[in-house]
Structures are given as C-alpha cells and as structure tokens.
C-alpha cells in the first residue's frame, strides 16, 4: 500500500527528529529521506513554501550518506534539523 503525503511527512519528521535527539543515524535512513523527498517533490499538491525546506533536507541527506563520519555530520547539523522539523510542522 503506497504512503500518502501525510504519511510521508510524518515519517520524514520522525527520522529528522530522531537524528536531532539521538545525534546519530544510518545511511539507510538518509536513503529513506531521499526517497520520501523525491516522492513529495513529485506530488503537485506539495506546498511551494515547503519545497525549499525539502531541497535543503535532501542536500543534508546526500552529504550525510556520502560522509565517512555520519554521526559528526548529524551533530554539526543539529540547528538545521531543529529548524527543518519546526518548518515542516508549521507548513504541513
């Protein structure tokens, strides 16, 4: 059963919140973030205001999965993670 937009948003916020609170994550979580965002950006009902945030999160995820020090990358982006979750909450 495919995930609808609200399900995708909820999963995305959960992963980002976990990265923020745990200061760690996995490459597979980063890949999941990318799949979610690609799907959400392909949805014509996605709010234009949220697209910039999604692009920023996508870049974060790309950099995270390609780094040798994933946990350090997550720790470096703590403020961004907090901001993105807040933006997703307010715009979704």
N, CA, C and O atoms as a DFTB+ gen file, in Angstrom:
368 C
 N C O
     1  1       0.846      -1.177       0.000
     2  2       0.000       0.000       0.000
     3  2       0.897       1.247       0.000
     4  3       1.732       1.405       0.890
     5  1       0.729       2.125      -0.985
     6  2       1.565       3.321      -1.041
     7  2       1.262       4.293       0.091
     8  3       0.143       4.359       0.599
     9  1       2.275       5.033       0.464
    10  2       2.120       6.037       1.513
    11  2       1.531       7.301       0.912
    12  3       1.925       7.719      -0.177
    13  1       0.590       7.907       1.618
    14  2       0.084       9.197       1.145
    15  2       0.999      10.308       1.668
    16  3       1.914      10.056       2.451
    17  1       0.740      11.519       1.229
    18  2       1.580      12.666       1.558
    19  2       1.725      12.838       3.072
    20  3       2.826      13.086       3.563
    21  1       0.637      12.709       3.802
    22  2       0.691      12.883       5.266
    23  2       1.564      11.820       5.922
    24  3       2.304      12.110       6.862
    25  1       1.474      10.583       5.422
    26  2       2.325       9.511       5.947
    27  2       3.801       9.811       5.668
    28  3       4.660       9.637       6.533
    29  1       4.073      10.264       4.443
    30  2       5.448      10.600       4.075
    31  2       5.989      11.716       4.964
    32  3       7.122      11.646       5.440
    33  1       5.182      12.731       5.182
    34  2       5.601      13.856       6.020
    35  2       5.873      13.388       7.450
    36  3       6.847      13.808       8.074
    37  1       5.026      12.536       7.947
    38  2       5.193      12.025       9.306
    39  2       6.488      11.218       9.444
    40  3       7.217      11.371      10.424
    41  1       6.767      10.372       8.474
    42  2       7.995       9.570       8.518
    43  2       9.218      10.464       8.417
    44  3      10.194      10.276       9.143
    45  1       9.164      11.441       7.512
    46  2      10.281      12.370       7.351
    47  2      10.563      13.109       8.660
    48  3      11.713      13.200       9.088
    49  1       9.519      13.631       9.289
    50  2       9.699      14.348      10.554
    51  2      10.231      13.423      11.638
    52  3      11.057      13.838      12.452
    53  1       9.772      12.176      11.662
    54  2      10.256      11.211      12.659
    55  2      11.756      10.954      12.506
    56  3      12.498      10.958      13.488
    57  1      12.192      10.731      11.266
    58  2      13.613      10.451      11.038
    59  2      14.461      11.660      11.424
    60  3      15.481      11.521      12.100
    61  1      14.031      12.850      10.989
    62  2      14.794      14.055      11.317
    63  2      14.814      14.307      12.829
    64  3      15.844      14.693      13.381
    65  1      13.688      14.091      13.488
    66  2      13.622      14.264      14.947
    67  2      14.549      13.281      15.651
    68  3      15.215      13.632      16.625
    69  1      14.586      12.053      15.154
    70  2      15.485      11.059      15.743
    71  2      16.946      11.442      15.539
    72  3      17.764      11.283      16.445
    73  1      17.276      11.947      14.352
    74  2      18.650      12.405      14.123
    75  2      18.999      13.519      15.101
    76  3      20.099      13.562      15.652
    77  1      18.049      14.410      15.303
    78  2      18.317      15.530      16.205
    79  2      18.458      15.061      17.651
    80  3      19.402      15.453      18.337
    81  1      17.547      14.241      18.114
    82  2      17.560      13.846      19.529
    83  2      18.658      12.827      19.846
    84  3      19.241      12.862      20.929
    85  1      18.939      11.921      18.904
    86  2      19.932      10.868      19.150
    87  2      21.342      11.250      18.723
    88  3      22.309      10.604      19.127
    89  1      21.468      12.306      17.900
    90  2      22.762      12.741      17.356
    91  2      23.462      11.627      16.593
    92  3      24.691      11.575      16.537
    93  1      22.672      10.740      16.009
    94  2      23.233       9.677      15.190
    95  2      22.158       9.181      14.218
    96  3      20.973       9.478      14.371
    97  1      22.599       8.427      13.227
    98  2      21.674       7.890      12.241
    99  2      22.390       6.884      11.372
   100  3      23.546       6.541      11.618
   101  1      21.686       6.405      10.339
   102  2      22.245       5.395       9.445
   103  2      22.140       5.866       7.997
   104  3      21.348       6.747       7.662
   105  1      22.958       5.254       7.156
   106  2      22.905       5.553       5.729
   107  2      21.536       5.188       5.174
   108  3      21.002       5.906       4.328
   109  1      20.960       4.081       5.639
   110  2      19.640       3.682       5.131
   111  2      18.569       4.715       5.496
   112  3      17.625       4.915       4.731
   113  1      18.701       5.368       6.645
   114  2      17.760       6.448       6.987
   115  2      17.920       7.621       6.019
   116  3      16.935       8.230       5.603
   117  1      19.151       7.927       5.670
   118  2      19.405       9.015       4.717
   119  2      18.825       8.663       3.352
   120  3      18.255       9.523       2.680
   121  1      18.964       7.431       2.946
   122  2      18.388       6.994       1.672
   123  2      16.871       7.061       1.719
   124  3      16.232       7.419       0.730
   125  1      16.292       6.718       2.861
   126  2      14.834       6.813       3.025
   127  2      14.384       8.271       2.930
   128  3      13.368       8.565       2.300
   129  1      15.126       9.173       3.544
   130  2      14.817      10.605       3.459
   131  2      14.785      11.026       1.992
   132  3      13.868      11.724       1.560
   133  1      15.784      10.603       1.238
   134  2      15.851      10.971      -0.178
   135  2      14.645      10.446      -0.948
   136  3      14.065      11.171      -1.756
   137  1      14.264       9.200      -0.711
   138  2      13.104       8.633      -1.416
   139  2      11.822       9.378      -1.066
   140  3      10.997       9.662      -1.934
   141  1      11.669       9.688       0.209
   142  2      10.482      10.433       0.643
   143  2      10.411      11.797      -0.029
   144  3       9.365      12.199      -0.538
   145  1      11.533      12.499      -0.024
   146  2      11.555      13.846      -0.587
   147  2      11.316      13.818      -2.088
   148  3      10.577      14.656      -2.605
   149  1      11.920      12.879      -2.798
   150  2      11.687      12.767      -4.242
   151  2      10.197      12.567      -4.522
   152  3       9.639      13.180      -5.433
   153  1       9.574      11.721      -3.747
   154  2       8.149      11.468      -3.925
   155  2       7.317      12.706      -3.603
   156  3       6.377      13.034      -4.328
   157  1       7.662      13.384      -2.524
   158  2       6.917      14.572      -2.102
   159  2       7.083      15.711      -3.112
   160  3       6.127      16.435      -3.391
   161  1       8.283      15.871      -3.656
   162  2       8.514      16.923      -4.643
   163  2       7.785      16.613      -5.957
   164  3       7.420      17.521      -6.704
   165  1       7.582      15.334      -6.223
   166  2       6.851      14.933      -7.420
   167  2       5.342      15.067      -7.288
   168  3       4.610      14.924      -8.268
   169  1       4.885      15.341      -6.083
   170  2       3.449      15.494      -5.819
   171  2       3.056      16.947      -6.082
   172  3       3.586      17.863      -5.454
   173  1       2.133      17.148      -7.005
   174  2       1.742      18.512      -7.373
   175  2       1.048      19.270      -6.243
   176  3       0.907      20.490      -6.324
   177  1       0.620      18.588      -5.214
   178  2      -0.054      19.271      -4.104
   179  2       0.922      19.758      -3.029
   180  3       0.515      20.394      -2.057
   181  1       2.218      19.453      -3.210
   182  2       3.211      19.893      -2.235
   183  2       3.292      21.417      -2.230
   184  3       3.475      22.049      -3.271
   185  1       3.154      21.982      -1.058
   186  2       3.198      23.419      -0.850
   187  2       4.523      23.998      -1.362
   188  3       5.598      23.484      -1.055
   189  1       4.425      25.066      -2.138
   190  2       5.632      25.706      -2.680
   191  2       6.581      26.162      -1.576
   192  3       7.799      26.084      -1.742
   193  1       6.045      26.635      -0.457
   194  2       6.884      27.110       0.650
   195  2       7.715      25.986       1.251
   196  3       8.825      26.209       1.733
   197  1       7.169      24.783       1.218
   198  2       7.862      23.664       1.847
   199  2       8.951      23.089       0.941
   200  3       9.849      22.393       1.415
   201  1       8.874      23.378      -0.357
   202  2       9.839      22.796      -1.289
   203  2      11.271      23.216      -0.985
   204  3      12.178      22.389      -1.086
   205  1      11.503      24.470      -0.618
   206  2      12.865      24.898      -0.276
   207  2      13.408      24.115       0.904
   208  3      14.570      23.710       0.911
   209  1      12.562      23.905       1.900
   210  2      12.971      23.105       3.060
   211  2      13.295      21.683       2.632
   212  3      14.288      21.109       3.079
   213  1      12.462      21.111       1.767
   214  2      12.712      19.748       1.291
   215  2      14.030      19.658       0.518
   216  3      14.775      18.691       0.673
   217  1      14.316      20.658      -0.311
   218  2      15.599      20.665      -1.029
   219  2      16.775      20.735      -0.060
   220  3      17.785      20.061      -0.264
   221  1      16.656      21.540       0.990
   222  2      17.729      21.638       1.990
   223  2      17.927      20.320       2.720
   224  3      19.058      19.903       2.970
   225  1      16.833      19.672       3.059
   226  2      16.915      18.374       3.745
   227  2      17.524      17.334       2.818
   228  3      18.311      16.493       3.253
   229  1      17.163      17.388       1.545
   230  2      17.720      16.458       0.561
   231  2      19.242      16.625       0.473
   232  3      19.979      15.640       0.449
   233  1      19.700      17.867       0.427
   234  2      21.149      18.131       0.397
   235  2      21.831      17.587       1.648
   236  3      22.898      16.978       1.569
   237  1      21.208      17.811       2.795
   238  2      21.730      17.288       4.063
   239  2      21.887      15.766       3.974
   240  3      22.914      15.210       4.364
   241  1      20.861      15.118       3.460
   242  2      20.856      13.664       3.370
   243  2      21.925      13.165       2.399
   244  3      22.611      12.182       2.678
   245  1      22.065      13.845       1.254
   246  2      23.100      13.481       0.278
   247  2      24.483      13.561       0.923
   248  3      25.290      12.639       0.804
   249  1      24.744      14.668       1.601
   250  2      26.033      14.845       2.260
   251  2      26.236      13.830       3.375
   252  3      27.342      13.330       3.580
   253  1      25.166      13.531       4.088
   254  2      25.260      12.595       5.214
   255  2      25.617      11.191       4.749
   256  3      26.479      10.538       5.338
   257  1      24.965      10.732       3.710
   258  2      25.221       9.347       3.283
   259  2      26.571       9.186       2.612
   260  3      27.080       8.071       2.503
   261  1      27.163      10.297       2.157
   262  2      28.455      10.234       1.475
   263  2      29.639      10.563       2.375
   264  3      30.784      10.530       1.926
   265  1      29.378      10.878       3.631
   266  2      30.469      11.207       4.543
   267  2      30.972       9.950       5.255
   268  3      30.239       8.974       5.423
   269  1      32.218       9.998       5.661
   270  2      32.774       8.889       6.437
   271  2      32.411       9.012       7.917
   272  3      32.549       8.055       8.680
   273  1      31.947      10.201       8.315
   274  2      31.647      10.462       9.724
   275  2      30.197      10.939       9.847
   276  3      29.929      12.112      10.110
   277  1      29.282      10.006       9.652
   278  2      27.861      10.328       9.627
   279  2      27.390      10.983      10.923
   280  3      26.693      11.997      10.886
   281  1      27.759      10.423      12.048
   282  2      27.303      10.977      13.327
   283  2      27.816      12.401      13.532
   284  3      27.105      13.245      14.077
   285  1      29.036      12.666      13.102
   286  2      29.581      14.018      13.217
   287  2      28.808      14.976      12.309
   288  3      28.536      16.113      12.696
   289  1      28.456      14.524      11.112
   290  2      27.660      15.340      10.197
   291  2      26.303      15.682      10.834
   292  3      25.838      16.818      10.745
   293  1      25.688      14.706      11.463
   294  2      24.392      14.920      12.122
   295  2      24.553      15.916      13.268
   296  3      23.730      16.818      13.425
   297  1      25.600      15.761      14.064
   298  2      25.823      16.682      15.176
   299  2      26.063      18.104      14.679
   300  3      25.600      19.064      15.294
   301  1      26.770      18.237      13.591
   302  2      27.049      19.555      13.013
   303  2      25.766      20.240      12.549
   304  3      25.686      21.469      12.533
   305  1      24.766      19.449      12.171
   306  2      23.517      19.991      11.626
   307  2      22.370      20.019      12.633
   308  3      21.204      20.067      12.239
   309  1      22.683      19.989      13.914
   310  2      21.639      19.970      14.935
   311  2      20.673      21.154      14.808
   312  3      19.458      20.978      14.891
   313  1      21.205      22.331      14.612
   314  2      20.341      23.512      14.492
   315  2      19.469      23.418      13.245
   316  3      18.284      23.749      13.290
   317  1      20.046      22.969      12.137
   318  2      19.260      22.790      10.911
   319  2      18.144      21.778      11.107
   320  3      17.011      22.008      10.685
   321  1      18.460      20.663      11.742
   322  2      17.461      19.627      11.974
   323  2      16.279      20.171      12.765
   324  3      15.120      19.930      12.427
   325  1      16.593      20.904      13.815
   326  2      15.549      21.507      14.641
   327  2      14.688      22.470      13.818
   328  3      13.460      22.454      13.901
   329  1      15.350      23.294      13.035
   330  2      14.646      24.275      12.204
   331  2      13.767      23.570      11.164
   332  3      12.622      23.967      10.950
   333  1      14.294      22.536      10.526
   334  2      13.529      21.843       9.495
   335  2      12.285      21.164      10.067
   336  3      11.207      21.232       9.475
   337  1      12.434      20.524      11.195
   338  2      11.264      19.866      11.812
   339  2      10.215      20.909      12.156
   340  3       9.022      20.692      11.947
   341  1      10.659      22.028      12.676
   342  2       9.744      23.119      13.018
   343  2       9.040      23.650      11.760
   344  3       7.831      23.882      11.777
   345  1       9.788      23.840      10.685
   346  2       9.208      24.321       9.426
   347  2       8.213      23.315       8.860
   348  3       7.142      23.693       8.386
   349  1       8.566      22.045       8.909
   350  2       7.656      21.019       8.390
   351  2       6.374      20.985       9.209
   352  3       5.287      20.803       8.659
   353  1       6.497      21.160      10.520
   354  2       5.308      21.198      11.383
   355  2       4.404      22.371      11.028
   356  3       3.183      22.226      10.966
   357  1       5.000      23.520      10.800
   358  2       4.204      24.721      10.564
   359  2       3.651      24.795       9.142
   360  3       2.597      25.394       8.925
   361  1       4.337      24.201       8.178
   362  2       3.905      24.305       6.796
   363  2       3.063      23.124       6.305
   364  3       2.430      23.203       5.252
   365  1       3.061      22.050       7.059
   366  2       2.302      20.882       6.596
   367  2       0.907      20.834       7.172
   368  3       0.148      19.912       6.875
